mmCIF file of C-alpha atoms in Angstrom:
data_model
loop_
_atom_site.group_PDB
_atom_site.id
_atom_site.type_symbol
_atom_site.label_atom_id
_atom_site.label_comp_id
_atom_site.label_asym_id
_atom_site.label_seq_id
_atom_site.Cartn_x
_atom_site.Cartn_y
_atom_site.Cartn_z
ATOM 1 C CA MET A 1 33.575 9.501 7.145
ATOM 2 C CA GLY A 2 33.379 5.523 7.781
ATOM 3 C CA PRO A 3 34.308 3.357 11.025
ATOM 4 C CA ASN A 4 38.049 3.089 11.205
ATOM 5 C CA THR A 5 40.240 -0.446 11.711
ATOM 6 C CA GLY A 6 40.160 -1.661 15.032
ATOM 7 C CA LEU A 7 36.586 -0.084 16.246
ATOM 8 C CA SER A 8 33.811 -2.469 17.950
ATOM 9 C CA PRO A 9 31.226 -4.915 15.695
ATOM 10 C CA GLU A 10 28.633 -2.059 17.106
ATOM 11 C CA THR A 11 30.814 1.040 16.168
ATOM 12 C CA VAL A 12 31.105 -0.182 12.518
ATOM 13 C CA LYS A 13 27.424 -0.846 12.753
ATOM 14 C CA GLU A 14 26.361 2.320 13.675
ATOM 15 C CA SER A 15 29.001 4.308 11.018
ATOM 16 C CA LEU A 16 26.602 1.820 8.654
ATOM 17 C CA ASP A 17 23.367 1.956 10.313
ATOM 18 C CA GLU A 18 23.954 6.020 10.011
ATOM 19 C CA VAL A 19 23.637 5.649 5.926
ATOM 20 C CA PHE A 20 21.576 3.106 5.299
ATOM 21 C CA TYR A 21 18.651 4.209 7.259
ATOM 22 C CA PRO A 22 18.143 8.316 5.918
ATOM 23 C CA GLU A 23 18.221 6.339 2.388
ATOM 24 C CA TYR A 24 16.015 3.337 3.968
ATOM 25 C CA ASP A 25 13.056 6.190 5.434
ATOM 26 C CA TYR A 26 14.019 8.572 2.780
ATOM 27 C CA LYS A 27 10.117 10.095 1.274
ATOM 28 C CA GLU A 28 8.900 9.910 -2.013
ATOM 29 C CA GLY A 29 8.367 13.319 -3.938
ATOM 30 C CA ARG A 30 4.828 14.141 -4.002
ATOM 31 C CA GLY A 31 2.381 12.564 -5.192
ATOM 32 C CA MET A 32 4.270 9.279 -5.078
ATOM 33 C CA ILE A 33 3.195 6.780 -3.277
ATOM 34 C CA THR A 34 5.323 3.871 -0.771
ATOM 35 C CA ALA A 35 3.817 1.114 1.296
ATOM 36 C CA GLU A 36 3.561 3.366 4.146
ATOM 37 C CA ASN A 37 1.479 5.640 2.604
ATOM 38 C CA THR A 38 -1.616 5.981 4.862
ATOM 39 C CA THR A 39 -4.367 6.668 2.275
ATOM 40 C CA PHE A 40 -4.067 3.998 -0.070
ATOM 41 C CA PHE A 41 -2.835 0.699 2.368
ATOM 42 C CA LYS A 42 -4.264 0.889 5.789
ATOM 43 C CA GLN A 43 -1.009 0.375 8.108
ATOM 44 C CA LYS A 44 -1.862 -2.344 11.402
ATOM 45 C CA THR A 45 1.102 -4.076 13.701
ATOM 46 C CA THR A 46 0.649 -7.889 14.843
ATOM 47 C CA ASP A 47 2.652 -10.485 16.973
ATOM 48 C CA LYS A 48 1.678 -13.149 14.786
ATOM 49 C CA GLY A 49 2.755 -14.741 12.261
ATOM 50 C CA ALA A 50 0.218 -15.087 10.478
ATOM 51 C CA VAL A 51 -3.116 -13.048 10.883
ATOM 52 C CA GLN A 52 -6.642 -13.770 10.024
ATOM 53 C CA THR A 53 -9.670 -12.029 8.672
ATOM 54 C CA GLU A 54 -13.665 -12.565 8.184
ATOM 55 C CA GLU A 55 -16.064 -10.712 6.452
ATOM 56 C CA PHE A 56 -18.506 -10.182 8.559
ATOM 57 C CA LEU A 57 -22.744 -8.855 8.599
ATOM 58 C CA PRO A 58 -23.062 -5.482 9.946
ATOM 59 C CA VAL A 59 -25.871 -4.418 12.437
ATOM 60 C CA GLY A 60 -28.157 -3.478 10.379
ATOM 61 C CA GLU A 61 -30.534 0.173 10.460
ATOM 62 C CA TRP A 62 -31.684 1.440 14.337
ATOM 63 C CA GLU A 63 -34.817 0.726 14.710
ATOM 64 C CA GLU A 64 -37.282 3.582 15.894
ATOM 65 C CA HIS A 65 -37.870 2.689 19.622
ATOM 66 C CA ALA A 66 -40.985 3.535 21.750
ATOM 67 C CA GLU A 67 -40.114 4.603 25.642
ATOM 68 C CA GLU A 68 -39.284 1.397 27.824
ATOM 69 C CA GLU A 69 -39.971 -0.931 24.096
ATOM 70 C CA GLU A 70 -37.186 -3.733 24.970
ATOM 71 C CA ILE A 71 -34.072 -2.325 22.614
ATOM 72 C CA ARG A 72 -33.725 -4.750 19.497
ATOM 73 C CA VAL A 73 -30.193 -6.450 19.802
ATOM 74 C CA ALA A 74 -27.892 -7.177 16.471
ATOM 75 C CA THR A 75 -25.741 -9.884 16.425
ATOM 76 C CA VAL A 76 -22.212 -10.154 14.246
ATOM 77 C CA ARG A 77 -22.359 -12.977 12.426
ATOM 78 C CA THR A 78 -18.973 -13.628 10.366
ATOM 79 C CA ASP A 79 -17.758 -15.401 7.078
ATOM 80 C CA ASN A 80 -15.579 -16.055 4.758
ATOM 81 C CA LYS A 81 -12.396 -16.755 7.073
ATOM 82 C CA LYS A 82 -8.940 -15.631 5.162
ATOM 83 C CA VAL A 83 -5.664 -16.190 6.703
ATOM 84 C CA HIS A 84 -2.715 -13.870 5.689
ATOM 85 C CA THR A 85 1.226 -15.096 5.746
ATOM 86 C CA VAL A 86 3.490 -13.161 7.319
ATOM 87 C CA LEU A 87 6.510 -12.915 4.544
ATOM 88 C CA ASN A 88 10.181 -12.295 5.715
ATOM 89 C CA TYR A 89 12.551 -10.668 4.604
ATOM 90 C CA LYS A 90 16.296 -10.107 3.860
ATOM 91 C CA LYS A 91 19.589 -9.530 2.883
ATOM 92 C CA ALA A 92 23.258 -9.577 3.845
ATOM 93 C CA LEU A 93 26.186 -7.498 2.804
ATOM 94 C CA LYS A 94 29.292 -8.922 3.027
ATOM 95 C CA ILE A 95 32.295 -6.506 3.719
ATOM 96 C CA PRO A 96 36.014 -7.015 3.562
ATOM 97 C CA VAL A 97 38.094 -5.844 6.643
ATOM 98 C CA GLU A 98 40.166 -4.460 4.156
ATOM 99 C CA TYR A 99 38.009 -1.640 3.272
ATOM 100 C CA TYR A 100 38.041 -0.304 6.078
ATOM 101 C CA GLU A 101 42.154 -0.344 6.781
ATOM 102 C CA ASP A 102 42.143 0.816 3.363
ATOM 103 C CA ASP A 103 39.941 3.991 4.036
ATOM 104 C CA MET A 104 37.800 2.536 1.274
ATOM 105 C CA HIS A 105 34.905 4.207 2.883
ATOM 106 C CA ASP A 106 33.115 5.563 -0.490
ATOM 107 C CA VAL A 107 32.379 2.211 -1.540
ATOM 108 C CA VAL A 108 30.795 0.103 1.441
ATOM 109 C CA ASN A 109 29.092 3.210 1.626
ATOM 110 C CA SER A 110 27.886 3.203 -1.895
ATOM 111 C CA ALA A 111 26.912 -1.408 -1.152
ATOM 112 C CA VAL A 112 24.681 -0.082 2.295
ATOM 113 C CA ASN A 113 22.886 2.827 0.254
ATOM 114 C CA SER A 114 22.126 0.834 -2.604
ATOM 115 C CA MET A 115 21.130 -2.172 0.563
ATOM 116 C CA ALA A 116 18.727 0.190 2.192
ATOM 117 C CA ARG A 117 17.396 1.856 -1.376
ATOM 118 C CA ARG A 118 16.736 -2.064 -2.078
ATOM 119 C CA ALA A 119 15.108 -2.307 0.540
ATOM 120 C CA ARG A 120 12.508 0.557 0.568
ATOM 121 C CA THR A 121 11.954 -0.461 -3.351
ATOM 122 C CA THR A 122 10.972 -3.999 -2.326
ATOM 123 C CA LYS A 123 7.965 -3.336 -0.216
ATOM 124 C CA ASP A 124 6.779 -0.381 -2.401
ATOM 125 C CA LYS A 125 6.678 -3.273 -5.060
ATOM 126 C CA VAL A 126 5.377 -5.978 -2.864
ATOM 127 C CA ALA A 127 2.629 -3.569 -1.937
ATOM 128 C CA ILE A 128 1.512 -1.445 -5.227
ATOM 129 C CA GLY A 129 1.229 -4.610 -6.664
ATOM 130 C CA LYS A 130 -1.302 -5.433 -4.236
ATOM 131 C CA TYR A 131 -3.527 -2.961 -6.908
ATOM 132 C CA SER A 132 -1.943 -3.475 -10.445
ATOM 133 C CA ASP A 133 -2.553 -6.997 -9.709
ATOM 134 C CA GLY A 134 -6.137 -6.101 -8.886
ATOM 135 C CA PHE A 135 -8.523 -7.337 -11.582
ATOM 136 C CA SER A 136 -6.189 -10.535 -11.378
ATOM 137 C CA THR A 137 -4.180 -12.926 -9.028
ATOM 138 C CA GLU A 138 -5.067 -10.699 -6.075
ATOM 139 C CA THR A 139 -8.558 -12.177 -4.352
ATOM 140 C CA THR A 140 -10.697 -10.606 -1.697
ATOM 141 C CA SER A 141 -11.851 -13.355 1.094
ATOM 142 C CA ASP A 142 -14.667 -14.733 -1.229
ATOM 143 C CA GLY A 143 -12.018 -15.682 -3.412
ATOM 144 C CA VAL A 144 -12.417 -13.911 -6.639
ATOM 145 C CA ALA A 145 -10.702 -10.558 -7.659
ATOM 146 C CA VAL A 146 -10.500 -7.630 -5.868
ATOM 147 C CA PHE A 147 -11.398 -5.650 -8.513
ATOM 148 C CA SER A 148 -14.537 -7.441 -10.586
ATOM 149 C CA ASN A 149 -18.637 -7.332 -11.495
ATOM 150 C CA SER A 150 -19.002 -11.063 -8.712
ATOM 151 C CA HIS A 151 -18.260 -10.028 -5.755
ATOM 152 C CA THR A 152 -20.694 -11.645 -3.634
ATOM 153 C CA THR A 153 -22.232 -10.272 -0.223
ATOM 154 C CA LEU A 154 -23.189 -12.413 2.856
ATOM 155 C CA SER A 155 -26.938 -10.729 2.239
ATOM 156 C CA GLY A 156 -26.827 -12.324 -1.289
ATOM 157 C CA ASP A 157 -26.244 -9.319 -2.638
ATOM 158 C CA THR A 158 -23.763 -8.796 -5.498
ATOM 159 C CA ILE A 159 -21.289 -6.181 -5.752
ATOM 160 C CA ASP A 160 -19.259 -4.308 -8.999
ATOM 161 C CA ASN A 161 -16.208 -2.506 -8.273
ATOM 162 C CA GLN A 162 -14.550 -2.606 -11.751
ATOM 163 C CA GLU A 163 -15.334 -0.674 -14.970
ATOM 164 C CA THR A 164 -13.580 -0.532 -17.798
ATOM 165 C CA GLY A 165 -13.445 3.082 -18.849
ATOM 166 C CA VAL A 166 -10.591 5.415 -20.484
ATOM 167 C CA PHE A 167 -9.323 7.871 -17.848
ATOM 168 C CA ASN A 168 -11.585 10.965 -18.614
ATOM 169 C CA ALA A 169 -13.791 13.493 -16.267
ATOM 170 C CA SER A 170 -16.506 11.661 -16.790
ATOM 171 C CA ASN A 171 -15.147 8.129 -16.596
ATOM 172 C CA LEU A 172 -13.516 9.500 -13.205
ATOM 173 C CA GLU A 173 -17.076 10.050 -12.378
ATOM 174 C CA THR A 174 -18.605 7.016 -12.920
ATOM 175 C CA LEU A 175 -15.699 4.916 -11.511
ATOM 176 C CA VAL A 176 -16.832 7.064 -8.406
ATOM 177 C CA ARG A 177 -20.516 6.988 -8.777
ATOM 178 C CA SER A 178 -19.835 3.691 -8.793
ATOM 179 C CA LEU A 179 -18.074 3.614 -5.376
ATOM 180 C CA ARG A 180 -20.828 5.692 -3.318
ATOM 181 C CA ARG A 181 -23.801 3.428 -4.482
ATOM 182 C CA GLN A 182 -22.022 0.495 -3.124
ATOM 183 C CA LYS A 183 -23.273 -1.778 -0.827
ATOM 184 C CA ALA A 184 -22.206 -3.368 2.140
ATOM 185 C CA GLN A 185 -21.666 -6.751 3.502
ATOM 186 C CA ASP A 186 -25.483 -6.521 4.839
ATOM 187 C CA GLY A 187 -27.025 -5.329 1.322
ATOM 188 C CA ASP A 188 -27.490 -1.531 2.420
ATOM 189 C CA LEU A 189 -25.160 1.513 1.269
ATOM 190 C CA GLY A 190 -21.750 0.997 2.424
ATOM 191 C CA GLY A 191 -21.375 5.026 3.194
ATOM 192 C CA HIS A 192 -17.899 4.901 0.936
ATOM 193 C CA ASP A 193 -17.088 8.422 -0.567
ATOM 194 C CA ALA A 194 -14.235 9.206 -2.726
ATOM 195 C CA PHE A 195 -11.335 9.289 -0.548
ATOM 196 C CA GLY A 196 -8.445 8.410 -2.611
ATOM 197 C CA LEU A 197 -7.523 8.568 -6.212
ATOM 198 C CA LEU A 198 -4.769 5.764 -7.865
ATOM 199 C CA GLY A 199 -3.516 5.558 -11.548
ATOM 200 C CA ALA A 200 -0.912 4.743 -13.990
ATOM 201 C CA LEU A 201 2.421 6.673 -14.252
ATOM 202 C CA ASN A 202 1.329 7.352 -17.738
ATOM 203 C CA LEU A 203 -2.244 8.551 -16.062
ATOM 204 C CA TYR A 204 -0.861 11.223 -13.262
ATOM 205 C CA GLU A 205 -0.818 14.138 -15.157
ATOM 206 C CA ASP A 206 -3.959 13.554 -16.672
ATOM 207 C CA MET A 207 -5.256 12.917 -12.986
ATOM 208 C CA LEU A 208 -3.656 16.207 -11.644
ATOM 209 C CA GLU A 209 -5.905 17.649 -14.105
ATOM 210 C CA VAL A 210 -9.252 16.202 -14.354
ATOM 211 C CA THR A 211 -8.853 16.791 -10.436
ATOM 212 C CA ARG A 212 -7.001 19.619 -9.868
ATOM 213 C CA SER A 213 -8.118 22.421 -12.389
ATOM 214 C CA GLU A 214 -10.200 24.955 -11.576
ATOM 215 C CA LEU A 215 -12.567 24.691 -14.641
ATOM 216 C CA LYS A 216 -13.763 21.332 -16.383
ATOM 217 C CA PRO A 217 -10.094 20.061 -18.735
ATOM 218 C CA GLY A 218 -10.737 19.075 -22.358
ATOM 219 C CA THR A 219 -13.754 21.538 -23.170
ATOM 220 C CA ALA A 220 -14.120 25.001 -25.115
ATOM 221 C CA ASN A 221 -16.420 26.202 -22.117
ATOM 222 C CA ASN A 222 -16.471 28.006 -18.304
ATOM 223 C CA ASP A 223 -18.097 24.621 -17.170
ATOM 224 C CA VAL A 224 -16.767 24.531 -12.976
ATOM 225 C CA ASN A 225 -14.504 21.125 -12.780
ATOM 226 C CA ILE A 226 -16.970 19.500 -9.897
ATOM 227 C CA PHE A 227 -13.706 17.481 -8.409
ATOM 228 C CA MET A 228 -12.718 20.686 -7.300
ATOM 229 C CA LEU A 229 -15.682 21.956 -5.413
ATOM 230 C CA SER A 230 -15.118 21.315 -1.634
ATOM 231 C CA ALA A 231 -18.792 20.983 -0.806
ATOM 232 C CA ALA A 232 -19.555 17.931 -4.043
ATOM 233 C CA TYR A 233 -15.869 15.951 -3.584
ATOM 234 C CA PRO A 234 -14.309 17.271 0.124
ATOM 235 C CA SER A 235 -12.873 13.529 0.632
ATOM 236 C CA LEU A 236 -10.215 13.343 -2.506
ATOM 237 C CA GLU A 237 -7.903 14.291 -0.783
ATOM 238 C CA MET A 238 -4.961 12.881 -2.648
ATOM 239 C CA VAL A 239 -3.802 11.559 -5.916
ATOM 240 C CA GLY A 240 -0.918 9.249 -5.915
ATOM 241 C CA THR A 241 1.095 6.855 -9.242
ATOM 242 C CA SER A 242 3.972 4.893 -8.713
ATOM 243 C CA ALA A 243 6.674 3.819 -11.215
ATOM 244 C CA TYR A 244 6.018 0.362 -10.295
ATOM 245 C CA LEU A 245 2.103 1.150 -11.797
ATOM 246 C CA HIS A 246 3.847 1.004 -15.059
ATOM 247 C CA SER A 247 4.497 -1.978 -17.594
ATOM 248 C CA ASP A 248 8.692 -1.321 -17.538
ATOM 249 C CA TYR A 249 8.346 -3.249 -13.588
ATOM 250 C CA SER A 250 4.446 -4.445 -13.668
ATOM 251 C CA SER A 251 3.646 -7.528 -16.002
ATOM 252 C CA ALA A 252 -0.528 -7.029 -14.900
ATOM 253 C CA THR A 253 -2.557 -6.785 -18.030
ATOM 254 C CA ASN A 254 -3.434 -2.986 -18.615
ATOM 255 C CA VAL A 255 -1.668 -1.552 -16.165
ATOM 256 C CA ASN A 256 -0.700 1.589 -18.608
ATOM 257 C CA THR A 257 -4.366 2.719 -18.194
ATOM 258 C CA SER A 258 -6.032 0.893 -15.084
ATOM 259 C CA TYR A 259 -6.984 3.669 -12.123
ATOM 260 C CA TYR A 260 -8.038 3.113 -8.423
ATOM 261 C CA VAL A 261 -10.679 5.151 -6.522
ATOM 262 C CA VAL A 262 -10.386 3.799 -2.603
ATOM 263 C CA SER A 263 -12.295 5.490 0.538
ATOM 264 C CA ARG A 264 -11.780 5.563 3.525
ATOM 265 C CA ASN A 265 -12.471 2.606 4.769
ATOM 266 C CA HIS A 266 -11.040 0.090 1.864
ATOM 267 C CA SER A 267 -9.826 -2.968 3.768
ATOM 268 C CA LEU A 268 -6.205 -3.236 2.073
ATOM 269 C CA ARG A 269 -3.568 -3.639 5.289
ATOM 270 C CA ARG A 270 -0.547 -4.245 5.749
ATOM 271 C CA TRP A 271 0.248 -5.356 8.588
ATOM 272 C CA VAL A 272 4.504 -5.276 10.360
ATOM 273 C CA ARG A 273 5.609 -8.002 12.431
ATOM 274 C CA ILE A 274 8.754 -6.939 12.259
ATOM 275 C CA ALA A 275 10.651 -3.698 11.092
ATOM 276 C CA MET A 276 13.616 -2.502 9.369
ATOM 277 C CA ASP A 277 16.561 -4.648 12.096
ATOM 278 C CA THR A 278 19.742 -4.063 11.328
ATOM 279 C CA ASN A 279 22.189 -6.368 12.655
ATOM 280 C CA ILE A 280 26.605 -7.182 12.440
ATOM 281 C CA ILE A 281 28.652 -9.906 13.008
ATOM 282 C CA ASP A 282 31.971 -9.190 13.136
ATOM 283 C CA TYR A 283 35.453 -9.948 10.321
ATOM 284 C CA LYS A 284 36.573 -12.392 13.617
ATOM 285 C CA PHE A 285 33.686 -14.657 12.738
ATOM 286 C CA ASP A 286 34.116 -15.531 8.585
ATOM 287 C CA ASP A 287 36.934 -17.257 7.078
ATOM 288 C CA LYS A 288 37.617 -14.192 4.289
ATOM 289 C CA ASP A 289 37.708 -11.689 7.333
ATOM 290 C CA ARG A 290 34.897 -10.114 6.360
ATOM 291 C CA TYR A 291 31.592 -8.276 8.244
ATOM 292 C CA THR A 292 28.386 -8.860 7.259
ATOM 293 C CA TYR A 293 26.010 -6.485 7.792
ATOM 294 C CA LYS A 294 22.061 -8.106 7.720
ATOM 295 C CA GLY A 295 19.421 -6.216 7.359
ATOM 296 C CA ARG A 296 15.117 -8.142 7.649
ATOM 297 C CA TYR A 297 11.950 -7.210 8.167
ATOM 298 C CA ARG A 298 8.661 -9.335 8.234
ATOM 299 C CA GLU A 299 5.124 -7.837 7.049
ATOM 300 C CA VAL A 300 2.113 -8.459 4.950
ATOM 301 C CA THR A 301 -0.163 -6.257 2.809
ATOM 302 C CA SER A 302 -3.108 -7.742 1.605
ATOM 303 C CA TRP A 303 -6.704 -7.475 1.178
ATOM 304 C CA VAL A 304 -9.312 -8.432 2.947
ATOM 305 C CA SER A 305 -13.870 -7.444 1.480
ATOM 306 C CA ALA A 306 -13.920 -5.890 -1.949
ATOM 307 C CA GLU A 307 -15.599 -3.018 -0.267
ATOM 308 C CA GLY A 308 -14.416 0.925 -0.174
ATOM 309 C CA VAL A 309 -12.713 0.696 -3.632
ATOM 310 C CA ALA A 310 -13.755 0.246 -6.947
ATOM 311 C CA ALA A 311 -11.114 0.294 -10.410
ATOM 312 C CA SER A 312 -11.545 0.983 -13.708
ATOM 313 C CA SER A 313 -8.507 -1.511 -16.501
ATOM 314 C CA GLY A 314 -9.421 2.026 -18.939
ATOM 315 C CA THR A 315 -9.595 -0.189 -21.967
ATOM 316 C CA VAL A 316 -12.647 0.950 -23.717
#
């Protein structure tokens, strides 16, 4: 039952929160990723209005060391500074006091439930768009699109983390191999292995067949599916998708055919400044006798570098 008339604003808020947060915290079905997913988004917090990051040059290989020889000292060098400004998200719902007086709690609960659902889907849409827009508008610290053939490391080498092959077992192998060969900022091996596979909503069933079938899919023989061999790909633990990776909800080019492979060390980070916070203003302070139920959160999701991720537009 919803709140009754005459109750304190805090009691009203508590009752509304009991409707809001279960919907806001609802977990999607298996395989459907959200902004809180820890495989595809590095979860961070910040106490500032903006986060500053830089790409850095690794300390280099270890050297052989003779007894009592002076240890060689590495110096950390950074470049390509990027500022990620925390964004503010807010929504207010006006609820006439008469709704409580007349026990119209189904109407109120439906409105609050919808408000919570939209908060959740807004977060997911923004976060997942960092992948679908990664071929164009989303850039890394070097100013180049996330998925590109022309990233330049601090040592002057080129990183190519973009493929074009349509999704199938062979082209997924190509993408995973590209990730494994990827260089770090010092030009040496980055040390990346496939940890998660994310793809268009249209590809999800095919992705499961390719990565979870016991035998190689799409063939008439008994070849073993290498993605099911724990010794070969022990870390491909998450296969995910989202309705926001579909042209119904994204204007990104080739969104229906694109797929992405991430390592444990990719750089897409979600910094939370203020988690969801709800408040209420008493109807007595409103000229139209309405409670105001408000929610707000502050966060930013952004790429730092092109390391640890590779993607294919799925167009060839």
